[in-house]
Amino acid sequence: MAQNQPKLSLPIRLLPEKDDAGLPPPKVIRGCRLHNCFDYSRCPLTSGFPVYVYDSDQFAFGSYLDPLVKQAFQATARANVYVTENADIACLYVILVGEIQEPVVLRPAELEKQLYSLPHWRTDGHNHVIINLSRKSDTQNLLYNVSTGRAMVAQSTFYASQYRPGFDLVVSPLVHAMSEPNFMEIPPQVPVKRKYLFTFQGEKIESLRSSLQEARSFEEEMEGDPPADYDDRIIATLKAVQDSKLDQVLVEFTCKNQPKLSLPTEWALCGEREDRLELLKLSTFALIITPGDPHLVISSGCATRLFEALEVGAVPVVLGEQVQLPYQDMLQWNEAALVVPKPRVTEVHFLLRSLSDSDLLAMRRQGRFLWETYFSTADSIFNTVLAMIRTRIQIPAAPIREEAAAEIPHRSGKAAGTDPNMADNGDLDLGPVETEPPYASPKYLRNFTLTVTDFYRSWNSAPGPFHLFPHTPFDPVLPSEAKFLGSGTGFRPIGGGAGGSGKEFQAALGGNVPREQFTVVMLTYEREEVLMNSLERLNGLPYLNKVVVVWNSPKLPSEDLLWPDIGVPIMVIEK
């Protein structure tokens, strides 16, 4: 029979040359994609994805960085498994350029000159990623009018002329810079319906000629056909829903206090973060109205609204399908948020009322997973940026670090089945006992297929894409007929392939997985007699590989306790 899985020897780790010849000059830098602006030769599949992080303090702009952003970034970079101090072998080079402390304003030409002077820029910045994190400013678009060459840009604000799909990255704002979120203040998932069906607070910046010092000129803003502005229709529709009192909603289009600074045509945030979170905790849905300027594909203000809604479990409703949500290449946002075109604003109320409680709860749970995994801390943001690039270039994640369990020594000597209090199983036959000795589970057989074919599942379900696991419950199994047509190694079909009735099935060891065995995990707390009886019942159980007992008590087992001999190892570990 053909082998189901080829046996491969450990591959040689390929590393790039110290000096590469570079890539042919691109015709249009803004047309950069991975195939024409990324040097794959520096990132072989077996390279391990080494990443070199520049020390921003060695460059002039480093003195202008927000201290908390810089400190958080440096701390997470030091702890990252991919970061190397050897720049010569690096696949990727990372430089932090923002957030800049206000009121400092870096001129584009000055920043561009400093970027091109980076030691490993190599004339065009290929294999570099420039990170501009937003912590408190909703107005900085630091890299606008800066020629970034072939370097990727990761930030929270992009105009269409800046953003290169599949190349640049939209990242979440860095709200929790040097502190962990307070999970005790996050409301529970239920009740599903909250006080308000939906809420929105914001103030519209009326004119494209904002008082903010924005790099774009008014003529450039209005280049081409003028966009259809639906904001007036949105205001009228949402006010009508509020006045109808069919559902309790709260919409405010004028801030009670001074609105936060914002980009032109964007809805400014109102109030302090704590006040906004308190309202969102009472909201089933949180409306997010995208900027009126269609050239602004994402802004830090919109990303902040999204972050806060996910944090407290208000399902985001984004009005404006042109928006580029964070990490949109990998995350299936339709599972956690509703993205509705602005012309459908008159149908939003009907749409929100039509969602069932089960659908709402599923979206809220998924939103919580996305927020915790990709948004919540500096570690999660930096890890996500690296994971996005690593997944795009199809390099597997680093293997999960093994944690040694503290095993509790114990004595075995009591023959299973000798306890007179054990119940008689009668004629119950659980099948033949496995004749082969216990064997270890197969490990790391799908390293590259997980990265290439299964990345949507790994990005959109726990535990996420940051680690490579030896084996997962989601590994596909062969169909029943495969064991007879070329993939029979290790299988033991029922009745030798002839099938049969219940008797033949009971007497066979078969299935869709070769050499099936399993481990029983038991949690116990100071119930020694009950535990011993439970273990004895496992004696002679087919397919059993071993038993792991998690001792969930500060008091260790009695020294004179005899553990049953059930034919397979029993491991007792401390929790």
Coordinates of C-alpha atoms in Angstrom, one line a residue:
M1 CA 0.0 0.0 0.0
A2 CA 1.1 3.6 -0.6
Q3 CA 2.3 5.6 2.3
N4 CA -0.4 8.0 3.5
Q5 CA 2.2 10.6 4.7
P6 CA 5.8 10.7 3.3
K7 CA 8.5 10.5 5.9
L8 CA 10.7 13.6 5.5
S9 CA 14.1 14.2 7.1
L10 CA 14.7 17.5 9.0
P11 CA 15.1 20.2 6.3
I12 CA 18.3 22.3 6.1
R13 CA 17.6 25.8 7.3
L14 CA 18.3 28.1 4.3
L15 CA 19.4 31.6 5.1
P16 CA 19.8 34.6 2.8
E17 CA 23.1 36.0 1.6
K18 CA 24.5 39.0 3.5
D19 CA 24.2 41.2 0.4
D20 CA 21.5 40.6 -2.1
A21 CA 21.6 41.9 -5.6
G22 CA 18.2 43.7 -5.2
L23 CA 15.1 43.6 -7.4
P24 CA 14.6 45.3 -10.7
P25 CA 13.3 48.9 -10.2
P26 CA 9.5 49.0 -10.1
K27 CA 7.7 51.1 -12.7
V28 CA 5.1 52.4 -10.2
I29 CA 5.9 52.3 -6.4
R30 CA 2.2 52.6 -5.6
G31 CA 1.6 49.5 -7.6
C32 CA 3.6 47.4 -5.2
R33 CA 2.5 43.9 -4.5
L34 CA 4.3 41.0 -3.0
H35 CA 5.3 39.6 -6.4
N36 CA 7.1 42.7 -7.5
C37 CA 8.2 44.5 -4.3
F38 CA 9.1 41.7 -1.9
D39 CA 12.3 39.6 -2.1
Y40 CA 11.3 36.0 -1.4
S41 CA 14.9 34.9 -1.7
R42 CA 15.5 36.3 1.8
C43 CA 12.7 34.3 3.2
P44 CA 13.0 30.5 2.4
L45 CA 10.3 28.3 3.8
T46 CA 12.7 26.8 6.3
S47 CA 14.3 30.1 7.3
G48 CA 12.3 30.4 10.5
F49 CA 11.2 34.0 9.5
P50 CA 14.0 36.0 11.2
V51 CA 13.0 39.6 11.9
Y52 CA 15.4 42.5 12.6
V53 CA 13.9 45.4 14.5
Y54 CA 15.7 48.8 14.2
D55 CA 16.4 50.8 17.4
S56 CA 14.4 54.0 16.7
D57 CA 16.6 55.9 19.2
Q58 CA 19.5 55.7 16.8
F59 CA 17.6 57.9 14.3
A60 CA 16.5 61.5 14.6
F61 CA 12.8 60.8 14.5
G62 CA 13.2 58.4 17.5
S63 CA 13.4 61.4 19.9
Y64 CA 10.0 62.5 18.7
L65 CA 8.2 59.2 19.3
D66 CA 5.5 59.0 22.0
P67 CA 7.4 57.5 25.0
L68 CA 4.6 55.0 25.8
V69 CA 4.4 53.7 22.2
K70 CA 8.1 53.4 22.0
Q71 CA 8.5 51.6 25.3
A72 CA 5.6 49.2 24.5
F73 CA 7.0 48.4 21.1
Q74 CA 10.5 47.8 22.4
A75 CA 9.2 45.5 25.1
T76 CA 7.2 43.3 22.8
A77 CA 10.0 43.2 20.2
R78 CA 12.4 41.9 22.8
A79 CA 10.1 39.1 23.8
N80 CA 9.2 38.0 20.2
V81 CA 10.3 34.6 19.1
Y82 CA 11.1 35.8 15.5
V83 CA 13.3 38.8 16.4
T84 CA 17.0 38.4 15.7
E85 CA 19.9 40.7 16.4
N86 CA 21.7 39.5 13.2
A87 CA 20.5 41.8 10.5
D88 CA 22.4 39.9 7.8
I89 CA 20.1 36.9 7.9
A90 CA 16.9 38.8 8.4
C91 CA 13.9 38.1 6.2
L92 CA 12.0 41.2 7.4
Y93 CA 13.2 44.6 8.8
V94 CA 10.9 46.6 11.1
I95 CA 11.1 50.3 11.9
L96 CA 8.8 52.2 14.2
V97 CA 8.2 55.8 13.1
G98 CA 5.0 56.8 15.1
E99 CA 3.1 57.9 16.9
I100 CA 4.9 61.3 17.0
Q101 CA 4.4 63.4 20.1
E102 CA 2.2 66.4 19.6
P103 CA 2.8 69.2 18.6
V104 CA 5.9 68.0 16.7
V105 CA 5.3 67.9 13.0
L106 CA 7.8 65.9 10.8
R107 CA 8.1 67.2 7.3
P108 CA 7.7 64.4 4.7
A109 CA 11.0 65.1 3.0
E110 CA 12.8 64.9 6.3
L111 CA 11.2 61.6 7.3
E112 CA 11.8 60.2 3.8
K113 CA 15.5 61.1 4.0
Q114 CA 15.9 59.3 7.3
L115 CA 14.1 56.2 6.0
Y116 CA 16.4 56.0 3.0
S117 CA 19.4 56.3 5.3
L118 CA 18.5 53.1 7.2
P119 CA 21.5 50.7 7.1
H120 CA 19.6 47.8 5.4
W121 CA 17.2 49.9 3.2
R122 CA 19.1 48.8 0.1
T123 CA 18.0 51.7 -2.1
D124 CA 14.3 50.9 -2.2
G125 CA 13.3 49.5 1.2
H126 CA 12.2 46.0 0.1
N127 CA 11.4 43.6 2.9
H128 CA 10.9 46.5 5.3
V129 CA 7.7 47.2 7.2
I130 CA 7.2 50.8 8.5
I131 CA 4.9 50.8 11.6
N132 CA 3.0 53.9 12.6
L133 CA 0.9 53.2 15.7
S134 CA -1.9 55.5 16.9
R135 CA -2.4 55.8 20.6
K136 CA -4.3 59.0 21.2
S137 CA -4.1 61.0 18.0
D138 CA -6.8 60.6 15.5
T139 CA -5.3 63.0 13.0
Q140 CA -1.8 61.8 12.2
N141 CA -1.2 60.5 8.7
L142 CA 2.6 60.6 9.1
L143 CA 3.5 58.8 5.9
Y144 CA 1.3 60.7 3.5
N145 CA 3.5 62.3 0.8
V146 CA 6.4 60.1 1.9
S147 CA 7.9 57.8 -0.7
T148 CA 8.2 54.5 1.2
G149 CA 9.6 52.7 -1.8
R150 CA 9.1 48.9 -1.6
A151 CA 8.6 49.0 2.1
M152 CA 5.2 47.9 3.6
V153 CA 3.3 50.4 5.7
A154 CA 1.4 49.4 8.8
Q155 CA -0.9 52.1 10.3
S156 CA -4.5 52.9 11.1
T157 CA -5.1 55.7 8.6
F158 CA -4.9 55.3 4.8
Y159 CA -6.0 57.3 1.8
A160 CA -6.8 55.3 -1.3
S161 CA -3.7 56.8 -3.0
Q162 CA -1.5 55.5 -0.2
Y163 CA -3.0 52.0 0.4
R164 CA -1.6 49.1 -1.6
P165 CA -4.0 46.1 -1.2
G166 CA -2.4 42.9 -0.3
F167 CA 0.8 44.7 0.6
D168 CA 0.2 47.4 3.2
L169 CA -1.5 46.6 6.5
V170 CA -4.3 48.3 8.4
V171 CA -3.6 47.9 12.1
S172 CA -5.6 48.6 15.2
P173 CA -4.9 51.6 17.4
L174 CA -2.6 51.0 20.4
V175 CA -5.1 51.8 23.1
H176 CA -3.4 49.8 25.9
A177 CA 0.2 50.7 25.5
M178 CA 1.9 49.6 28.7
S179 CA -1.0 48.0 30.5
E180 CA -3.2 45.0 30.2
P181 CA -7.0 45.5 29.6
N182 CA -9.0 45.2 32.8
F183 CA -11.1 42.1 31.9
M184 CA -13.1 42.4 35.1
E185 CA -14.7 45.6 33.6
I186 CA -15.7 43.9 30.4
P187 CA -19.5 43.0 30.5
P188 CA -20.6 39.4 30.2
Q189 CA -21.8 38.0 26.8
V190 CA -25.4 37.8 28.1
P191 CA -28.0 39.1 28.1
V192 CA -27.9 39.3 24.4
K193 CA -30.2 42.3 24.1
R194 CA -29.1 45.4 26.0
K195 CA -30.8 48.7 26.9
Y196 CA -30.3 50.3 23.5
L197 CA -30.8 48.6 20.2
F198 CA -28.0 50.8 18.7
T199 CA -26.1 54.0 19.6
F200 CA -24.0 56.6 17.9
Q201 CA -22.3 59.7 19.2
G202 CA -20.3 61.9 16.9
E203 CA -20.0 65.3 15.3
K204 CA -19.5 65.8 11.6
I205 CA -16.7 67.9 10.2
E206 CA -18.6 69.9 7.7
S207 CA -16.0 71.1 5.3
L208 CA -13.2 69.4 3.5
R209 CA -11.1 72.5 4.4
S210 CA -10.5 71.3 7.9
S211 CA -8.7 73.5 10.4
L212 CA -6.3 70.7 10.8
Q213 CA -3.0 70.9 9.0
E214 CA -3.6 68.1 6.5
A215 CA -1.1 67.4 3.7
R216 CA -3.7 67.0 1.0
S217 CA -4.8 70.1 -0.9
F218 CA -8.5 71.0 -1.4
E219 CA -8.1 70.6 -5.2
E220 CA -6.7 67.1 -4.7
E221 CA -9.6 66.2 -2.4
M222 CA -12.2 67.1 -5.1
E223 CA -10.3 65.6 -8.0
G224 CA -12.6 63.6 -10.2
D225 CA -16.4 63.3 -9.7
P226 CA -17.7 64.6 -6.4
P227 CA -18.8 61.8 -4.1
A228 CA -22.4 61.3 -3.1
D229 CA -22.6 62.4 0.5
Y230 CA -25.2 60.3 2.4
D231 CA -24.5 61.9 5.8
D232 CA -27.6 64.1 5.7
R233 CA -29.7 61.1 4.8
I234 CA -28.1 59.1 7.6
I235 CA -28.8 61.8 10.1
A236 CA -32.4 62.1 9.1
T237 CA -33.0 58.4 9.1
L238 CA -31.4 57.7 12.4
K239 CA -33.3 60.6 14.1
A240 CA -36.5 59.3 12.6
V241 CA -35.9 55.8 14.2
Q242 CA -35.1 57.5 17.5
D243 CA -38.3 59.6 17.4
S244 CA -40.5 56.7 16.4
K245 CA -39.7 55.0 19.8
L246 CA -40.2 51.6 18.2
D247 CA -37.0 50.6 19.9
Q248 CA -34.8 52.4 22.4
V249 CA -31.9 53.9 20.5
L250 CA -29.6 56.8 21.2
V251 CA -28.1 59.0 18.5
E252 CA -26.3 62.3 19.1
F253 CA -24.8 64.3 16.2
T254 CA -23.4 67.1 18.3
C255 CA -20.9 66.5 21.1
K256 CA -21.8 67.9 24.5
N257 CA -18.2 68.9 25.0
Q258 CA -15.4 69.8 22.5
P259 CA -15.2 66.9 19.9
K260 CA -11.9 65.2 19.4
L261 CA -9.7 66.3 16.5
S262 CA -10.5 64.4 13.4
L263 CA -9.7 64.2 9.7
P264 CA -11.7 66.1 7.1
T265 CA -15.3 64.6 6.5
E266 CA -14.8 62.3 9.4
W267 CA -17.2 61.9 12.4
A268 CA -15.3 63.1 15.4
L269 CA -15.4 61.1 18.6
C270 CA -17.2 62.6 21.6
G271 CA -16.2 62.6 25.2
E272 CA -13.6 60.6 27.0
R273 CA -12.9 57.0 26.4
E274 CA -14.4 55.9 29.7
D275 CA -17.7 57.7 28.9
R276 CA -17.9 56.1 25.5
L277 CA -17.3 52.6 26.9
E278 CA -20.1 53.1 29.5
L279 CA -22.6 53.8 26.7
L280 CA -21.4 51.0 24.6
K281 CA -21.9 48.6 27.5
L282 CA -25.6 49.4 27.2
S283 CA -25.7 49.0 23.4
T284 CA -26.5 45.9 21.4
F285 CA -25.1 47.4 18.3
A286 CA -22.6 50.3 17.8
L287 CA -22.9 52.3 14.6
I288 CA -19.7 53.4 12.9
I289 CA -20.2 55.9 10.1
T290 CA -17.3 56.0 7.7
P291 CA -15.9 59.4 6.5
G292 CA -17.7 61.2 3.7
D293 CA -14.6 61.4 1.7
P294 CA -14.4 58.1 -0.4
H295 CA -10.7 58.5 -0.8
L296 CA -10.2 58.0 3.0
V297 CA -10.5 54.2 3.1
I298 CA -9.8 53.9 6.9
S299 CA -9.1 56.3 9.6
S300 CA -7.8 56.0 13.2
G301 CA -11.0 57.4 14.4
C302 CA -13.1 54.7 12.7
A303 CA -10.6 52.1 14.0
T304 CA -10.9 53.4 17.5
R305 CA -14.7 53.1 17.3
L306 CA -14.3 49.5 16.1
F307 CA -11.9 48.7 18.9
E308 CA -14.1 50.1 21.7
A309 CA -17.2 48.3 20.3
L310 CA -15.5 44.9 20.2
E311 CA -13.9 45.5 23.6
V312 CA -17.3 45.7 25.4
G313 CA -19.3 43.4 23.2
A314 CA -21.4 45.9 21.1
V315 CA -21.7 44.4 17.7
P316 CA -20.2 46.9 15.2
V317 CA -22.4 48.1 12.3
V318 CA -20.2 49.9 9.8
L319 CA -22.0 52.2 7.4
G320 CA -19.8 52.3 4.3
E321 CA -18.7 49.2 2.4
Q322 CA -15.6 51.0 1.0
V323 CA -13.8 50.8 4.3
Q324 CA -10.7 48.7 4.8
L325 CA -11.0 47.0 8.2
P326 CA -7.9 45.9 10.2
Y327 CA -6.3 42.7 8.9
Q328 CA -9.1 42.3 6.4
D329 CA -7.0 39.9 4.2
M330 CA -7.2 37.3 7.0
L331 CA -10.1 38.1 9.2
Q332 CA -13.7 37.2 8.2
W333 CA -15.3 40.3 9.5
N334 CA -18.8 39.2 8.4
E335 CA -18.7 36.8 11.4
A336 CA -18.2 39.7 13.9
A337 CA -19.6 42.9 12.3
L338 CA -22.2 44.1 9.9
V339 CA -20.8 46.2 7.0
V340 CA -23.7 48.0 5.3
P341 CA -23.6 50.3 2.2
K342 CA -24.6 53.9 3.1
P343 CA -27.5 53.9 0.6
R344 CA -29.1 51.1 2.7
V345 CA -29.3 53.3 5.8
T346 CA -33.1 53.3 5.6
E347 CA -33.0 49.5 5.9
V348 CA -30.6 49.3 8.8
H349 CA -33.3 49.3 11.5
F350 CA -35.1 46.5 9.9
L351 CA -31.8 44.5 9.4
L352 CA -30.8 44.9 13.1
R353 CA -34.2 43.8 14.4
S354 CA -34.2 40.8 12.1
L355 CA -31.1 39.2 13.7
S356 CA -31.9 36.3 16.1
D357 CA -30.4 36.1 19.6
S358 CA -28.3 33.1 18.6
D359 CA -26.8 35.0 15.6
L360 CA -26.1 38.1 17.8
L361 CA -24.4 36.1 20.5
A362 CA -22.2 34.3 17.9
M363 CA -21.1 37.7 16.5
R364 CA -20.4 39.0 20.0
R365 CA -18.3 36.0 20.8
Q366 CA -16.4 36.2 17.6
G367 CA -15.8 39.9 18.2
R368 CA -14.5 39.2 21.6
F369 CA -12.1 36.6 20.2
L370 CA -10.8 39.1 17.5
W371 CA -10.4 41.8 20.1
E372 CA -8.5 39.7 22.6
T373 CA -6.3 38.0 19.9
Y374 CA -5.4 40.8 17.5
F375 CA -6.3 44.2 19.1
S376 CA -6.1 44.3 22.9
T377 CA -2.4 44.8 23.7
A378 CA 0.9 45.9 22.2
D379 CA 2.0 42.3 22.0
S380 CA -1.1 41.2 20.1
I381 CA -0.7 44.1 17.6
F382 CA 3.0 43.4 16.9
N383 CA 2.5 39.7 16.7
T384 CA -0.4 40.2 14.3
V385 CA 1.6 42.4 12.0
L386 CA 4.3 39.8 11.8
A387 CA 1.8 36.9 11.4
M388 CA 0.1 38.7 8.5
I389 CA 3.3 39.1 6.6
R390 CA 4.4 35.5 7.5
T391 CA 1.1 34.1 6.3
R392 CA 1.2 36.0 3.1
I393 CA 4.6 34.6 2.2
Q394 CA 3.5 31.1 3.3
I395 CA 6.1 30.5 6.1
P396 CA 4.8 28.3 9.0
A397 CA 4.6 29.7 12.5
A398 CA 7.1 28.8 15.1
P399 CA 6.3 25.6 17.0
I400 CA 4.5 26.1 20.4
R401 CA 6.9 25.9 23.3
E402 CA 6.5 22.7 25.3
E403 CA 5.7 23.2 29.0
A404 CA 6.9 20.4 31.3
A405 CA 4.2 19.2 33.7
A406 CA 5.1 18.6 37.3
E407 CA 4.4 14.9 37.7
I408 CA 3.4 13.5 41.1
P409 CA 5.1 10.2 42.0
H410 CA 2.7 7.4 42.9
R411 CA 2.8 3.6 43.5
S412 CA 1.0 1.2 41.2
G413 CA 0.4 -2.4 42.4
K414 CA -3.3 -2.9 42.9
A415 CA -4.6 -5.2 40.2
A416 CA -7.5 -3.7 38.4
G417 CA -10.8 -5.4 38.9
T418 CA -10.0 -6.7 42.5
D419 CA -12.2 -4.1 44.3
P420 CA -15.4 -6.0 45.5
N421 CA -17.3 -2.7 45.3
M422 CA -16.8 -2.5 41.6
A423 CA -20.0 -2.9 39.6
D424 CA -20.3 -5.9 37.3
N425 CA -20.4 -5.0 33.7
G426 CA -22.2 -8.2 32.8
D427 CA -21.9 -9.3 29.2
L428 CA -20.9 -5.8 28.0
D429 CA -18.0 -6.2 25.5
L430 CA -16.2 -3.0 24.6
G431 CA -14.2 -4.7 21.8
P432 CA -10.7 -6.3 21.6
V433 CA -7.9 -4.8 23.6
E434 CA -5.2 -3.1 21.5
T435 CA -2.3 -5.5 21.0
E436 CA 0.1 -2.9 19.9
P437 CA 1.9 -1.0 22.7
P438 CA 1.0 2.7 23.3
Y439 CA 2.6 5.0 20.7
A440 CA 3.1 8.7 20.5
S441 CA 0.8 10.9 18.5
P442 CA 2.1 12.0 15.1
K443 CA 3.7 15.4 15.3
Y444 CA 4.0 18.3 12.8
L445 CA 2.8 16.5 9.7
R446 CA 1.0 19.5 8.3
N447 CA 3.4 22.4 8.9
F448 CA 3.1 23.9 5.4
T449 CA -0.4 22.8 4.5
L450 CA -1.7 24.5 7.6
T451 CA -0.1 27.8 6.5
V452 CA -1.2 27.5 2.9
T453 CA -4.6 25.8 2.9
D454 CA -6.0 26.3 6.4
F455 CA -5.1 29.9 7.2
Y456 CA -8.7 31.2 7.2
R457 CA -9.7 28.7 9.9
S458 CA -6.6 29.3 12.0
W459 CA -7.0 33.1 11.8
N460 CA -10.7 33.1 12.7
S461 CA -10.9 30.6 15.5
A462 CA -9.0 29.9 18.7
P463 CA -6.1 29.8 19.4
G464 CA -5.1 31.9 16.4
P465 CA -2.2 31.8 13.9
F466 CA 0.7 32.6 16.2
H467 CA 1.9 29.0 16.9
L468 CA 2.4 25.8 15.1
F469 CA 0.9 22.8 17.1
P470 CA 2.0 19.2 16.8
H471 CA -1.5 18.1 16.0
T472 CA -5.0 19.6 16.0
P473 CA -8.5 18.2 16.2
F474 CA -9.2 19.9 12.9
D475 CA -6.9 17.8 10.8
P476 CA -8.8 16.2 8.0
V477 CA -9.4 12.5 7.8
L478 CA -9.6 10.2 4.8
P479 CA -13.0 9.0 3.6
S480 CA -13.9 5.4 4.2
E481 CA -13.1 4.2 0.7
A482 CA -9.6 5.7 0.7
K483 CA -8.2 2.8 2.8
F484 CA -9.1 0.4 -0.1
L485 CA -7.8 2.7 -2.9
G486 CA -4.2 3.6 -2.4
S487 CA -4.1 4.9 1.2
G488 CA -4.3 1.7 3.2
T489 CA -1.2 1.9 5.3
G490 CA -2.0 1.6 9.0
F491 CA -5.7 0.9 8.5
R492 CA -7.4 -2.2 9.8
P493 CA -10.7 -2.4 7.9
I494 CA -13.7 -4.2 9.5
G495 CA -13.7 -7.9 8.6
G496 CA -10.5 -7.5 6.6
G497 CA -12.4 -5.2 4.2
A498 CA -15.5 -7.4 3.9
G499 CA -17.4 -5.4 6.4
G500 CA -20.0 -7.2 8.5
S501 CA -22.8 -6.9 11.1
G502 CA -22.6 -5.8 14.7
K503 CA -20.5 -8.8 15.8
E504 CA -17.8 -8.2 13.2
F505 CA -17.8 -4.5 14.0
Q506 CA -17.4 -5.2 17.7
A507 CA -14.5 -7.5 17.2
A508 CA -12.6 -5.1 14.9
L509 CA -10.3 -2.2 15.4
G510 CA -11.0 0.1 12.5
G511 CA -11.8 3.7 11.7
N512 CA -10.9 6.6 9.4
V513 CA -7.6 7.3 11.3
P514 CA -4.7 4.8 11.2
R515 CA -3.8 3.2 14.5
E516 CA -6.4 4.9 16.5
Q517 CA -5.6 5.5 20.2
F518 CA -6.7 8.1 22.7
T519 CA -5.8 9.6 26.1
V520 CA -8.2 10.0 29.0
V521 CA -7.8 13.2 31.0
M522 CA -9.4 13.2 34.5
L523 CA -9.7 16.2 36.9
T524 CA -9.9 15.3 40.5
Y525 CA -10.1 17.0 43.9
E526 CA -9.6 15.0 47.2
R527 CA -11.8 12.1 46.1
E528 CA -9.4 9.3 46.1
E529 CA -11.8 6.4 46.4
V530 CA -14.0 7.7 43.6
L531 CA -10.9 8.3 41.5
M532 CA -9.6 4.7 42.0
N533 CA -12.9 3.2 41.1
S534 CA -13.1 5.4 37.9
L535 CA -9.6 4.3 36.9
E536 CA -10.4 0.6 37.4
R537 CA -13.3 0.9 35.0
L538 CA -10.8 1.8 32.3
N539 CA -9.1 -1.5 32.5
G540 CA -9.1 -3.3 29.2
L541 CA -10.6 -0.3 27.3
P542 CA -9.8 -0.6 23.6
Y543 CA -7.7 2.1 21.9
L544 CA -6.6 3.5 25.3
N545 CA -3.1 5.0 25.2
K546 CA -2.7 6.4 28.6
V547 CA -4.5 8.2 31.4
V548 CA -3.6 11.7 32.7
V549 CA -4.9 12.6 36.1
V550 CA -4.8 16.3 36.9
W551 CA -4.5 16.6 40.7
N552 CA -6.5 19.8 41.5
S553 CA -5.7 20.0 45.2
P554 CA -2.9 21.6 47.2
K555 CA -2.8 18.4 49.3
L556 CA -0.9 15.6 47.6
P557 CA -2.3 12.0 47.3
S558 CA -1.9 9.8 50.3
E559 CA 1.5 8.1 50.4
D560 CA 0.0 4.6 51.1
L561 CA -2.5 4.9 48.2
L562 CA -2.1 2.1 45.7
W563 CA -3.0 3.0 42.1
P564 CA -4.6 0.3 39.9
D565 CA -2.7 -1.4 37.2
I566 CA -4.9 -1.0 34.1
G567 CA -2.3 -2.0 31.5
V568 CA -1.5 1.5 30.3
P569 CA 0.5 4.3 32.0
I570 CA -1.2 6.6 34.5
M571 CA 0.3 10.0 34.8
V572 CA -0.6 12.2 37.8
I573 CA 0.3 15.9 37.4
E574 CA -0.2 19.0 39.4
K575 CA -2.5 21.6 38.1

